[in-house]
Amino acid sequence: MVETVGVVGLGLIGGSMAKAIHQYTDCTLLGYDLDGAVLSRALDEGVLAAALTPDRLAECDLVIIALYPEATVEYVTRNRDRFRKGGLVMDCGGVKGVVCGPLEAVVQDAGFRFVGGHPMAGIERSGYANAFPELFQGASLILTPYPGTPRSCLEEIWQFARRLGFGHLQPSTPEQHDHIIAYTSQLAHVVSCAYVGSPSAPNFQGFSAGSFKDMTRVAKLNEEMWTELFLENREALVREIDTLVEELAAFAYTIRRGDRENLRNMLKRAREIKEAIDKDC
């Protein structure tokens, strides 16, 4: 039973976690952020009961770490002996291999359980000021446990996550997660950034509708975080970029030649794939 929770990192995801825990549960909530002003604001608003100092980690049944991947590894490693024995630690990073891999040896025989996590929720704005408790309503929570992790740990995390509004649990491996997320999330951000790089971008006023907004939305991103995520998953992401470039080249070739029949077939294929995807959503 999760009664005391610690949240490390109060950005958009960590801040929304904290606000959701405060609003939807009766858990005692401790929190920490490197930015003292952010921590003070969360305390002043009553979202946090108290600051999460290293010596208070042992009080937490569950510690949620919402830091960048490298910082997550460093934090867990540094506090390995401070987490509560029998407690749970879950990260929220957008890549899993570079977190779960290095930490496997660190947490072995440490007395607590570490489970990789990735809340599939977000908006194009970042920081605690933009965090809100409803962010996770209906969202998917991906968990990437180690092979020997007891099922009870996943069940405990999931029961807690449901209280915050999550609607779907998706078990995975770190490798599978990073392969798929390169396509479903990271590639979309690369495409959006490349799209607004066109010299035509500033001239959109009066000529844009929903498609332009959809394509450009996620270009409004946190460049520090996404730089790390892209580089930490570079092999999978570059494969997806290369595949996209090949698809775009095929469209350019077909359109340049004025090949109406092949173009129609390419568009029909894309529509059918999208319709099949929508049935599974």
PDB file of C-alpha atoms in Angstrom:
ATOM      1  CA  MET A   1       0.000   0.000   0.000  1.00  0.00           C
ATOM      2  CA  VAL A   2       1.472   3.336  -1.083  1.00  0.00           C
ATOM      3  CA  GLU A   3       1.043   5.902   1.678  1.00  0.00           C
ATOM      4  CA  THR A   4       4.110   8.156   1.423  1.00  0.00           C
ATOM      5  CA  VAL A   5       5.405   9.231  -1.980  1.00  0.00           C
ATOM      6  CA  GLY A   6       8.490  11.162  -3.005  1.00  0.00           C
ATOM      7  CA  VAL A   7       8.730  13.024  -6.319  1.00  0.00           C
ATOM      8  CA  VAL A   8      12.176  14.032  -7.551  1.00  0.00           C
ATOM      9  CA  GLY A   9      12.092  16.695 -10.256  1.00  0.00           C
ATOM     10  CA  LEU A  10       9.114  19.049 -10.480  1.00  0.00           C
ATOM     11  CA  GLY A  11       9.028  19.872 -14.170  1.00  0.00           C
ATOM     12  CA  LEU A  12       5.995  19.222 -16.363  1.00  0.00           C
ATOM     13  CA  ILE A  13       5.825  15.475 -15.664  1.00  0.00           C
ATOM     14  CA  GLY A  14       7.067  15.474 -12.078  1.00  0.00           C
ATOM     15  CA  GLY A  15       5.051  18.571 -11.247  1.00  0.00           C
ATOM     16  CA  SER A  16       1.911  17.069 -12.764  1.00  0.00           C
ATOM     17  CA  MET A  17       2.574  13.849 -10.848  1.00  0.00           C
ATOM     18  CA  ALA A  18       2.858  15.844  -7.633  1.00  0.00           C
ATOM     19  CA  LYS A  19      -0.303  17.829  -8.328  1.00  0.00           C
ATOM     20  CA  ALA A  20      -2.239  14.678  -9.274  1.00  0.00           C
ATOM     21  CA  ILE A  21      -1.062  12.867  -6.135  1.00  0.00           C
ATOM     22  CA  HIS A  22      -2.072  15.889  -4.049  1.00  0.00           C
ATOM     23  CA  GLN A  23      -5.500  16.151  -5.686  1.00  0.00           C
ATOM     24  CA  TYR A  24      -6.512  12.531  -6.151  1.00  0.00           C
ATOM     25  CA  THR A  25      -4.924  10.684  -3.220  1.00  0.00           C
ATOM     26  CA  ASP A  26      -4.487  11.071   0.512  1.00  0.00           C
ATOM     27  CA  CYS A  27      -0.801  10.152   0.355  1.00  0.00           C
ATOM     28  CA  THR A  28       1.819  12.125   2.219  1.00  0.00           C
ATOM     29  CA  LEU A  29       3.812  13.792  -0.534  1.00  0.00           C
ATOM     30  CA  LEU A  30       7.454  14.843  -0.335  1.00  0.00           C
ATOM     31  CA  GLY A  31       9.210  16.499  -3.251  1.00  0.00           C
ATOM     32  CA  TYR A  32      12.485  17.903  -4.489  1.00  0.00           C
ATOM     33  CA  ASP A  33      13.628  20.124  -7.319  1.00  0.00           C
ATOM     34  CA  LEU A  34      17.044  21.567  -8.038  1.00  0.00           C
ATOM     35  CA  ASP A  35      15.399  24.951  -8.590  1.00  0.00           C
ATOM     36  CA  GLY A  36      14.750  26.310  -5.120  1.00  0.00           C
ATOM     37  CA  ALA A  37      12.063  28.692  -6.392  1.00  0.00           C
ATOM     38  CA  VAL A  38      10.091  25.804  -7.875  1.00  0.00           C
ATOM     39  CA  LEU A  39      10.390  23.785  -4.670  1.00  0.00           C
ATOM     40  CA  SER A  40       9.275  26.766  -2.596  1.00  0.00           C
ATOM     41  CA  ARG A  41       6.275  27.324  -4.855  1.00  0.00           C
ATOM     42  CA  ALA A  42       5.161  23.688  -4.560  1.00  0.00           C
ATOM     43  CA  LEU A  43       5.484  23.926  -0.783  1.00  0.00           C
ATOM     44  CA  ASP A  44       3.675  27.267  -0.581  1.00  0.00           C
ATOM     45  CA  GLU A  45       0.820  25.943  -2.711  1.00  0.00           C
ATOM     46  CA  GLY A  46       0.416  23.010  -0.355  1.00  0.00           C
ATOM     47  CA  VAL A  47       1.108  20.474  -3.092  1.00  0.00           C
ATOM     48  CA  LEU A  48       4.002  19.084  -1.032  1.00  0.00           C
ATOM     49  CA  ALA A  49       3.830  18.262   2.639  1.00  0.00           C
ATOM     50  CA  ALA A  50       7.574  18.762   2.952  1.00  0.00           C
ATOM     51  CA  ALA A  51      10.822  18.809   0.996  1.00  0.00           C
ATOM     52  CA  LEU A  52      12.317  15.449   0.086  1.00  0.00           C
ATOM     53  CA  THR A  53      15.826  15.463   1.519  1.00  0.00           C
ATOM     54  CA  PRO A  54      18.107  12.436   1.095  1.00  0.00           C
ATOM     55  CA  ASP A  55      17.584  11.380   4.709  1.00  0.00           C
ATOM     56  CA  ARG A  56      13.810  11.228   4.137  1.00  0.00           C
ATOM     57  CA  LEU A  57      13.948   8.831   1.187  1.00  0.00           C
ATOM     58  CA  ALA A  58      13.596   5.946   3.635  1.00  0.00           C
ATOM     59  CA  GLU A  59      10.122   7.229   4.536  1.00  0.00           C
ATOM     60  CA  CYS A  60       8.789   6.773   1.003  1.00  0.00           C
ATOM     61  CA  ASP A  61       6.888   3.690  -0.112  1.00  0.00           C
ATOM     62  CA  LEU A  62       7.293   4.939  -3.686  1.00  0.00           C
ATOM     63  CA  VAL A  63       9.817   7.374  -5.143  1.00  0.00           C
ATOM     64  CA  ILE A  64       9.003   8.791  -8.584  1.00  0.00           C
ATOM     65  CA  ILE A  65      12.032  10.223 -10.383  1.00  0.00           C
ATOM     66  CA  ALA A  66      11.222  12.723 -13.122  1.00  0.00           C
ATOM     67  CA  LEU A  67      14.722  13.753 -14.194  1.00  0.00           C
ATOM     68  CA  TYR A  68      16.649  13.504 -17.459  1.00  0.00           C
ATOM     69  CA  PRO A  69      18.094  10.000 -18.041  1.00  0.00           C
ATOM     70  CA  GLU A  70      21.694  10.694 -17.001  1.00  0.00           C
ATOM     71  CA  ALA A  71      20.555  12.567 -13.899  1.00  0.00           C
ATOM     72  CA  THR A  72      18.238   9.684 -13.001  1.00  0.00           C
ATOM     73  CA  VAL A  73      21.085   7.175 -13.071  1.00  0.00           C
ATOM     74  CA  GLU A  74      23.253   9.503 -11.002  1.00  0.00           C
ATOM     75  CA  TYR A  75      20.505  10.136  -8.425  1.00  0.00           C
ATOM     76  CA  VAL A  76      19.628   6.474  -7.900  1.00  0.00           C
ATOM     77  CA  THR A  77      23.300   5.492  -7.727  1.00  0.00           C
ATOM     78  CA  ARG A  78      24.125   8.214  -5.217  1.00  0.00           C
ATOM     79  CA  ASN A  79      21.151   7.370  -2.987  1.00  0.00           C
ATOM     80  CA  ARG A  80      21.272   3.600  -3.380  1.00  0.00           C
ATOM     81  CA  ASP A  81      21.515   2.990   0.370  1.00  0.00           C
ATOM     82  CA  ARG A  82      18.956   5.616   1.359  1.00  0.00           C
ATOM     83  CA  PHE A  83      15.801   4.222  -0.300  1.00  0.00           C
ATOM     84  CA  ARG A  84      13.378   2.378   1.941  1.00  0.00           C
ATOM     85  CA  LYS A  85      13.997  -1.355   2.151  1.00  0.00           C
ATOM     86  CA  GLY A  86      11.150  -3.023   0.308  1.00  0.00           C
ATOM     87  CA  GLY A  87      10.167   0.265  -1.319  1.00  0.00           C
ATOM     88  CA  LEU A  88       9.607   1.026  -5.001  1.00  0.00           C
ATOM     89  CA  VAL A  89      11.486   3.467  -7.212  1.00  0.00           C
ATOM     90  CA  MET A  90      10.190   4.367 -10.687  1.00  0.00           C
ATOM     91  CA  ASP A  91      11.629   6.773 -13.212  1.00  0.00           C
ATOM     92  CA  CYS A  92       9.651   8.683 -15.841  1.00  0.00           C
ATOM     93  CA  GLY A  93      12.267   9.104 -18.562  1.00  0.00           C
ATOM     94  CA  GLY A  94      11.576   9.038 -22.285  1.00  0.00           C
ATOM     95  CA  VAL A  95      14.295   6.457 -22.981  1.00  0.00           C
ATOM     96  CA  LYS A  96      14.753   3.291 -21.006  1.00  0.00           C
ATOM     97  CA  GLY A  97      17.860   1.420 -22.146  1.00  0.00           C
ATOM     98  CA  VAL A  98      20.329   4.026 -20.870  1.00  0.00           C
ATOM     99  CA  VAL A  99      18.539   4.105 -17.505  1.00  0.00           C
ATOM    100  CA  CYS A 100      17.528   0.516 -16.838  1.00  0.00           C
ATOM    101  CA  GLY A 101      20.774  -0.970 -18.136  1.00  0.00           C
ATOM    102  CA  PRO A 102      23.249   0.900 -15.905  1.00  0.00           C
ATOM    103  CA  LEU A 103      20.963   0.700 -12.866  1.00  0.00           C
ATOM    104  CA  GLU A 104      20.455  -3.068 -12.970  1.00  0.00           C
ATOM    105  CA  ALA A 105      23.750  -3.721 -11.172  1.00  0.00           C
ATOM    106  CA  VAL A 106      23.302  -0.686  -8.910  1.00  0.00           C
ATOM    107  CA  VAL A 107      19.961  -1.788  -7.473  1.00  0.00           C
ATOM    108  CA  GLN A 108      20.824  -5.485  -7.215  1.00  0.00           C
ATOM    109  CA  ASP A 109      20.658  -6.559  -3.558  1.00  0.00           C
ATOM    110  CA  ALA A 110      20.016  -2.932  -2.548  1.00  0.00           C
ATOM    111  CA  GLY A 111      16.779  -3.832  -0.795  1.00  0.00           C
ATOM    112  CA  PHE A 112      14.417  -1.798  -2.975  1.00  0.00           C
ATOM    113  CA  ARG A 113      12.816  -2.429  -6.368  1.00  0.00           C
ATOM    114  CA  PHE A 114      13.477  -0.221  -9.392  1.00  0.00           C
ATOM    115  CA  VAL A 115      11.025  -0.227 -12.303  1.00  0.00           C
ATOM    116  CA  GLY A 116      11.528   1.784 -15.465  1.00  0.00           C
ATOM    117  CA  GLY A 117       8.483   3.870 -16.332  1.00  0.00           C
ATOM    118  CA  HIS A 118       7.316   6.237 -19.045  1.00  0.00           C
ATOM    119  CA  PRO A 119       4.032   8.149 -18.699  1.00  0.00           C
ATOM    120  CA  MET A 120       2.737   8.678 -22.224  1.00  0.00           C
ATOM    121  CA  ALA A 121       1.460  12.178 -21.611  1.00  0.00           C
ATOM    122  CA  GLY A 122       2.696  15.670 -22.248  1.00  0.00           C
ATOM    123  CA  ILE A 123       2.052  19.046 -23.777  1.00  0.00           C
ATOM    124  CA  GLU A 124       4.217  21.426 -25.787  1.00  0.00           C
ATOM    125  CA  ARG A 125       5.027  23.527 -22.725  1.00  0.00           C
ATOM    126  CA  SER A 126       7.422  22.582 -19.948  1.00  0.00           C
ATOM    127  CA  GLY A 127       8.079  23.352 -16.308  1.00  0.00           C
ATOM    128  CA  TYR A 128       6.192  23.300 -13.041  1.00  0.00           C
ATOM    129  CA  ALA A 129       4.194  26.399 -13.974  1.00  0.00           C
ATOM    130  CA  ASN A 130       2.552  24.419 -16.792  1.00  0.00           C
ATOM    131  CA  ALA A 131       2.011  21.225 -14.778  1.00  0.00           C
ATOM    132  CA  PHE A 132      -1.570  20.248 -14.013  1.00  0.00           C
ATOM    133  CA  PRO A 133      -3.162  17.258 -12.223  1.00  0.00           C
ATOM    134  CA  GLU A 134      -5.338  16.131 -15.145  1.00  0.00           C
ATOM    135  CA  LEU A 135      -2.373  15.490 -17.464  1.00  0.00           C
ATOM    136  CA  PHE A 136      -2.543  11.701 -17.061  1.00  0.00           C
ATOM    137  CA  GLN A 137      -6.279  11.196 -17.525  1.00  0.00           C
ATOM    138  CA  GLY A 138      -6.681   8.149 -19.764  1.00  0.00           C
ATOM    139  CA  ALA A 139      -2.955   8.040 -20.534  1.00  0.00           C
ATOM    140  CA  SER A 140      -0.846   4.930 -21.008  1.00  0.00           C
ATOM    141  CA  LEU A 141       1.871   4.086 -18.498  1.00  0.00           C
ATOM    142  CA  ILE A 142       4.717   2.007 -19.917  1.00  0.00           C
ATOM    143  CA  LEU A 143       6.634  -0.096 -17.396  1.00  0.00           C
ATOM    144  CA  THR A 144       9.913  -1.865 -18.206  1.00  0.00           C
ATOM    145  CA  PRO A 145      10.689  -4.120 -15.222  1.00  0.00           C
ATOM    146  CA  TYR A 146      13.733  -6.347 -14.903  1.00  0.00           C
ATOM    147  CA  PRO A 147      13.109 -10.055 -15.618  1.00  0.00           C
ATOM    148  CA  GLY A 148      13.180 -10.923 -11.916  1.00  0.00           C
ATOM    149  CA  THR A 149      10.890  -8.126 -10.754  1.00  0.00           C
ATOM    150  CA  PRO A 150       7.906  -9.594  -8.857  1.00  0.00           C
ATOM    151  CA  ARG A 151       4.556  -9.069 -10.546  1.00  0.00           C
ATOM    152  CA  SER A 152       3.292  -7.612  -7.280  1.00  0.00           C
ATOM    153  CA  CYS A 153       5.537  -4.575  -7.830  1.00  0.00           C
ATOM    154  CA  LEU A 154       3.878  -3.813 -11.163  1.00  0.00           C
ATOM    155  CA  GLU A 155       0.447  -4.337  -9.677  1.00  0.00           C
ATOM    156  CA  GLU A 156       1.229  -1.939  -6.834  1.00  0.00           C
ATOM    157  CA  ILE A 157       2.480   0.749  -9.231  1.00  0.00           C
ATOM    158  CA  TRP A 158      -0.511   0.255 -11.509  1.00  0.00           C
ATOM    159  CA  GLN A 159      -3.047   0.480  -8.711  1.00  0.00           C
ATOM    160  CA  PHE A 160      -1.425   3.718  -7.634  1.00  0.00           C
ATOM    161  CA  ALA A 161      -1.234   5.039 -11.228  1.00  0.00           C
ATOM    162  CA  ARG A 162      -4.939   4.406 -11.747  1.00  0.00           C
ATOM    163  CA  ARG A 163      -5.660   6.775  -8.872  1.00  0.00           C
ATOM    164  CA  LEU A 164      -3.852   9.488 -10.833  1.00  0.00           C
ATOM    165  CA  GLY A 165      -6.026   8.907 -13.893  1.00  0.00           C
ATOM    166  CA  PHE A 166      -3.911   6.569 -16.040  1.00  0.00           C
ATOM    167  CA  GLY A 167      -6.073   4.416 -18.272  1.00  0.00           C
ATOM    168  CA  HIS A 168      -3.754   1.765 -19.678  1.00  0.00           C
ATOM    169  CA  LEU A 169      -0.756  -0.236 -18.472  1.00  0.00           C
ATOM    170  CA  GLN A 170       1.725  -1.283 -21.151  1.00  0.00           C
ATOM    171  CA  PRO A 171       4.471  -3.690 -20.053  1.00  0.00           C
ATOM    172  CA  SER A 172       7.585  -3.672 -22.226  1.00  0.00           C
ATOM    173  CA  THR A 173      11.307  -4.240 -22.269  1.00  0.00           C
ATOM    174  CA  PRO A 174      13.732  -1.314 -22.415  1.00  0.00           C
ATOM    175  CA  GLU A 175      14.811  -2.408 -25.898  1.00  0.00           C
ATOM    176  CA  GLN A 176      11.272  -2.664 -27.259  1.00  0.00           C
ATOM    177  CA  HIS A 177      10.324   0.635 -25.646  1.00  0.00           C
ATOM    178  CA  ASP A 178      13.225   2.538 -27.193  1.00  0.00           C
ATOM    179  CA  HIS A 179      12.629   0.998 -30.618  1.00  0.00           C
ATOM    180  CA  ILE A 180       8.935   1.915 -30.715  1.00  0.00           C
ATOM    181  CA  ILE A 181       9.230   5.298 -28.989  1.00  0.00           C
ATOM    182  CA  ALA A 182      11.761   6.372 -31.614  1.00  0.00           C
ATOM    183  CA  TYR A 183       8.903   6.140 -34.104  1.00  0.00           C
ATOM    184  CA  THR A 184       5.831   7.149 -32.110  1.00  0.00           C
ATOM    185  CA  SER A 185       7.352  10.115 -30.258  1.00  0.00           C
ATOM    186  CA  GLN A 186      10.897  11.106 -31.123  1.00  0.00           C
ATOM    187  CA  LEU A 187      10.495  11.020 -34.905  1.00  0.00           C
ATOM    188  CA  ALA A 188       7.393  13.216 -34.639  1.00  0.00           C
ATOM    189  CA  HIS A 189       9.426  15.855 -32.807  1.00  0.00           C
ATOM    190  CA  VAL A 190      12.241  15.679 -35.383  1.00  0.00           C
ATOM    191  CA  VAL A 191       9.756  16.046 -38.246  1.00  0.00           C
ATOM    192  CA  SER A 192       8.013  18.980 -36.579  1.00  0.00           C
ATOM    193  CA  CYS A 193      11.314  20.775 -36.022  1.00  0.00           C
ATOM    194  CA  ALA A 194      12.428  20.143 -39.606  1.00  0.00           C
ATOM    195  CA  TYR A 195       9.042  21.262 -40.915  1.00  0.00           C
ATOM    196  CA  VAL A 196       9.197  24.683 -39.234  1.00  0.00           C
ATOM    197  CA  GLY A 197      12.749  25.046 -40.586  1.00  0.00           C
ATOM    198  CA  SER A 198      11.325  25.814 -44.025  1.00  0.00           C
ATOM    199  CA  PRO A 199      11.752  29.421 -45.242  1.00  0.00           C
ATOM    200  CA  SER A 200       7.993  29.347 -45.858  1.00  0.00           C
ATOM    201  CA  ALA A 201       7.173  28.906 -42.163  1.00  0.00           C
ATOM    202  CA  PRO A 202       6.953  32.621 -41.229  1.00  0.00           C
ATOM    203  CA  ASN A 203       4.414  33.234 -44.004  1.00  0.00           C
ATOM    204  CA  PHE A 204       1.667  30.957 -42.684  1.00  0.00           C
ATOM    205  CA  GLN A 205      -0.782  33.650 -41.520  1.00  0.00           C
ATOM    206  CA  GLY A 206      -4.121  33.297 -43.302  1.00  0.00           C
ATOM    207  CA  PHE A 207      -2.978  30.137 -45.080  1.00  0.00           C
ATOM    208  CA  SER A 208      -3.022  27.578 -42.276  1.00  0.00           C
ATOM    209  CA  ALA A 209      -5.605  25.258 -40.784  1.00  0.00           C
ATOM    210  CA  GLY A 210      -5.565  22.190 -38.551  1.00  0.00           C
ATOM    211  CA  SER A 211      -2.890  20.312 -40.458  1.00  0.00           C
ATOM    212  CA  PHE A 212      -0.360  23.120 -40.002  1.00  0.00           C
ATOM    213  CA  LYS A 213      -1.081  23.306 -36.276  1.00  0.00           C
ATOM    214  CA  ASP A 214      -0.796  19.522 -35.944  1.00  0.00           C
ATOM    215  CA  MET A 215       2.534  19.431 -37.751  1.00  0.00           C
ATOM    216  CA  THR A 216       4.102  22.316 -35.848  1.00  0.00           C
ATOM    217  CA  ARG A 217       2.756  21.782 -32.314  1.00  0.00           C
ATOM    218  CA  VAL A 218       5.579  19.701 -30.864  1.00  0.00           C
ATOM    219  CA  ALA A 219       8.320  21.888 -32.342  1.00  0.00           C
ATOM    220  CA  LYS A 220       7.643  24.045 -29.286  1.00  0.00           C
ATOM    221  CA  LEU A 221       9.803  21.812 -27.136  1.00  0.00           C
ATOM    222  CA  ASN A 222      12.375  21.766 -24.361  1.00  0.00           C
ATOM    223  CA  GLU A 223      15.594  21.596 -26.378  1.00  0.00           C
ATOM    224  CA  GLU A 224      17.725  20.506 -23.432  1.00  0.00           C
ATOM    225  CA  MET A 225      15.578  17.480 -22.661  1.00  0.00           C
ATOM    226  CA  TRP A 226      14.988  16.427 -26.270  1.00  0.00           C
ATOM    227  CA  THR A 227      18.671  16.752 -27.171  1.00  0.00           C
ATOM    228  CA  GLU A 228      19.482  14.201 -24.490  1.00  0.00           C
ATOM    229  CA  LEU A 229      16.599  11.918 -25.438  1.00  0.00           C
ATOM    230  CA  PHE A 230      17.529  11.943 -29.134  1.00  0.00           C
ATOM    231  CA  LEU A 231      21.199  11.243 -28.510  1.00  0.00           C
ATOM    232  CA  GLU A 232      20.524   8.550 -25.897  1.00  0.00           C
ATOM    233  CA  ASN A 233      18.384   6.701 -28.458  1.00  0.00           C
ATOM    234  CA  ARG A 234      20.311   7.689 -31.565  1.00  0.00           C
ATOM    235  CA  GLU A 235      20.505   4.329 -33.337  1.00  0.00           C
ATOM    236  CA  ALA A 236      16.772   3.627 -33.234  1.00  0.00           C
ATOM    237  CA  LEU A 237      15.902   7.229 -34.064  1.00  0.00           C
ATOM    238  CA  VAL A 238      18.303   7.515 -36.994  1.00  0.00           C
ATOM    239  CA  ARG A 239      16.829   4.310 -38.470  1.00  0.00           C
ATOM    240  CA  GLU A 240      13.383   5.901 -38.352  1.00  0.00           C
ATOM    241  CA  ILE A 241      14.659   9.144 -39.853  1.00  0.00           C
ATOM    242  CA  ASP A 242      16.353   7.230 -42.688  1.00  0.00           C
ATOM    243  CA  THR A 243      13.119   5.342 -43.380  1.00  0.00           C
ATOM    244  CA  LEU A 244      11.169   8.604 -43.469  1.00  0.00           C
ATOM    245  CA  VAL A 245      13.706  10.176 -45.837  1.00  0.00           C
ATOM    246  CA  GLU A 246      13.258   7.215 -48.192  1.00  0.00           C
ATOM    247  CA  GLU A 247       9.480   7.632 -48.080  1.00  0.00           C
ATOM    248  CA  LEU A 248       9.739  11.367 -48.755  1.00  0.00           C
ATOM    249  CA  ALA A 249      12.161  10.768 -51.610  1.00  0.00           C
ATOM    250  CA  ALA A 250       9.687   8.326 -53.168  1.00  0.00           C
ATOM    251  CA  PHE A 251       6.920  10.930 -52.960  1.00  0.00           C
ATOM    252  CA  ALA A 252       9.170  13.623 -54.418  1.00  0.00           C
ATOM    253  CA  TYR A 253      10.198  11.359 -57.311  1.00  0.00           C
ATOM    254  CA  THR A 254       6.623  10.374 -58.081  1.00  0.00           C
ATOM    255  CA  ILE A 255       5.279  13.934 -57.919  1.00  0.00           C
ATOM    256  CA  ARG A 256       8.180  15.325 -59.965  1.00  0.00           C
ATOM    257  CA  ARG A 257       7.435  12.806 -62.736  1.00  0.00           C
ATOM    258  CA  GLY A 258       3.730  13.619 -62.656  1.00  0.00           C
ATOM    259  CA  ASP A 259       3.003   9.914 -62.117  1.00  0.00           C
ATOM    260  CA  ARG A 260      -0.679  10.174 -61.217  1.00  0.00           C
ATOM    261  CA  GLU A 261      -1.349   6.455 -60.882  1.00  0.00           C
ATOM    262  CA  ASN A 262       1.564   5.700 -58.539  1.00  0.00           C
ATOM    263  CA  LEU A 263       0.865   8.813 -56.494  1.00  0.00           C
ATOM    264  CA  ARG A 264      -2.758   7.782 -56.061  1.00  0.00           C
ATOM    265  CA  ASN A 265      -1.629   4.310 -54.970  1.00  0.00           C
ATOM    266  CA  MET A 266       0.837   5.750 -52.467  1.00  0.00           C
ATOM    267  CA  LEU A 267      -1.824   7.991 -50.951  1.00  0.00           C
ATOM    268  CA  LYS A 268      -4.326   5.118 -50.880  1.00  0.00           C
ATOM    269  CA  ARG A 269      -1.791   2.922 -49.074  1.00  0.00           C
ATOM    270  CA  ALA A 270      -1.163   5.645 -46.497  1.00  0.00           C
ATOM    271  CA  ARG A 271      -4.898   6.134 -45.916  1.00  0.00           C
ATOM    272  CA  GLU A 272      -5.441   2.410 -45.426  1.00  0.00           C
ATOM    273  CA  ILE A 273      -2.556   2.151 -42.961  1.00  0.00           C
ATOM    274  CA  LYS A 274      -3.941   5.102 -40.996  1.00  0.00           C
ATOM    275  CA  GLU A 275      -7.427   3.589 -40.944  1.00  0.00           C
ATOM    276  CA  ALA A 276      -6.012   0.289 -39.657  1.00  0.00           C
ATOM    277  CA  ILE A 277      -4.037   2.129 -36.976  1.00  0.00           C
ATOM    278  CA  ASP A 278      -7.137   4.054 -35.873  1.00  0.00           C
ATOM    279  CA  LYS A 279      -9.028   0.787 -35.306  1.00  0.00           C
ATOM    280  CA  ASP A 280      -6.414  -0.235 -32.741  1.00  0.00           C
ATOM    281  CA  CYS A 281      -6.398   3.085 -30.893  1.00  0.00           C
TER     282      CYS A 281
END
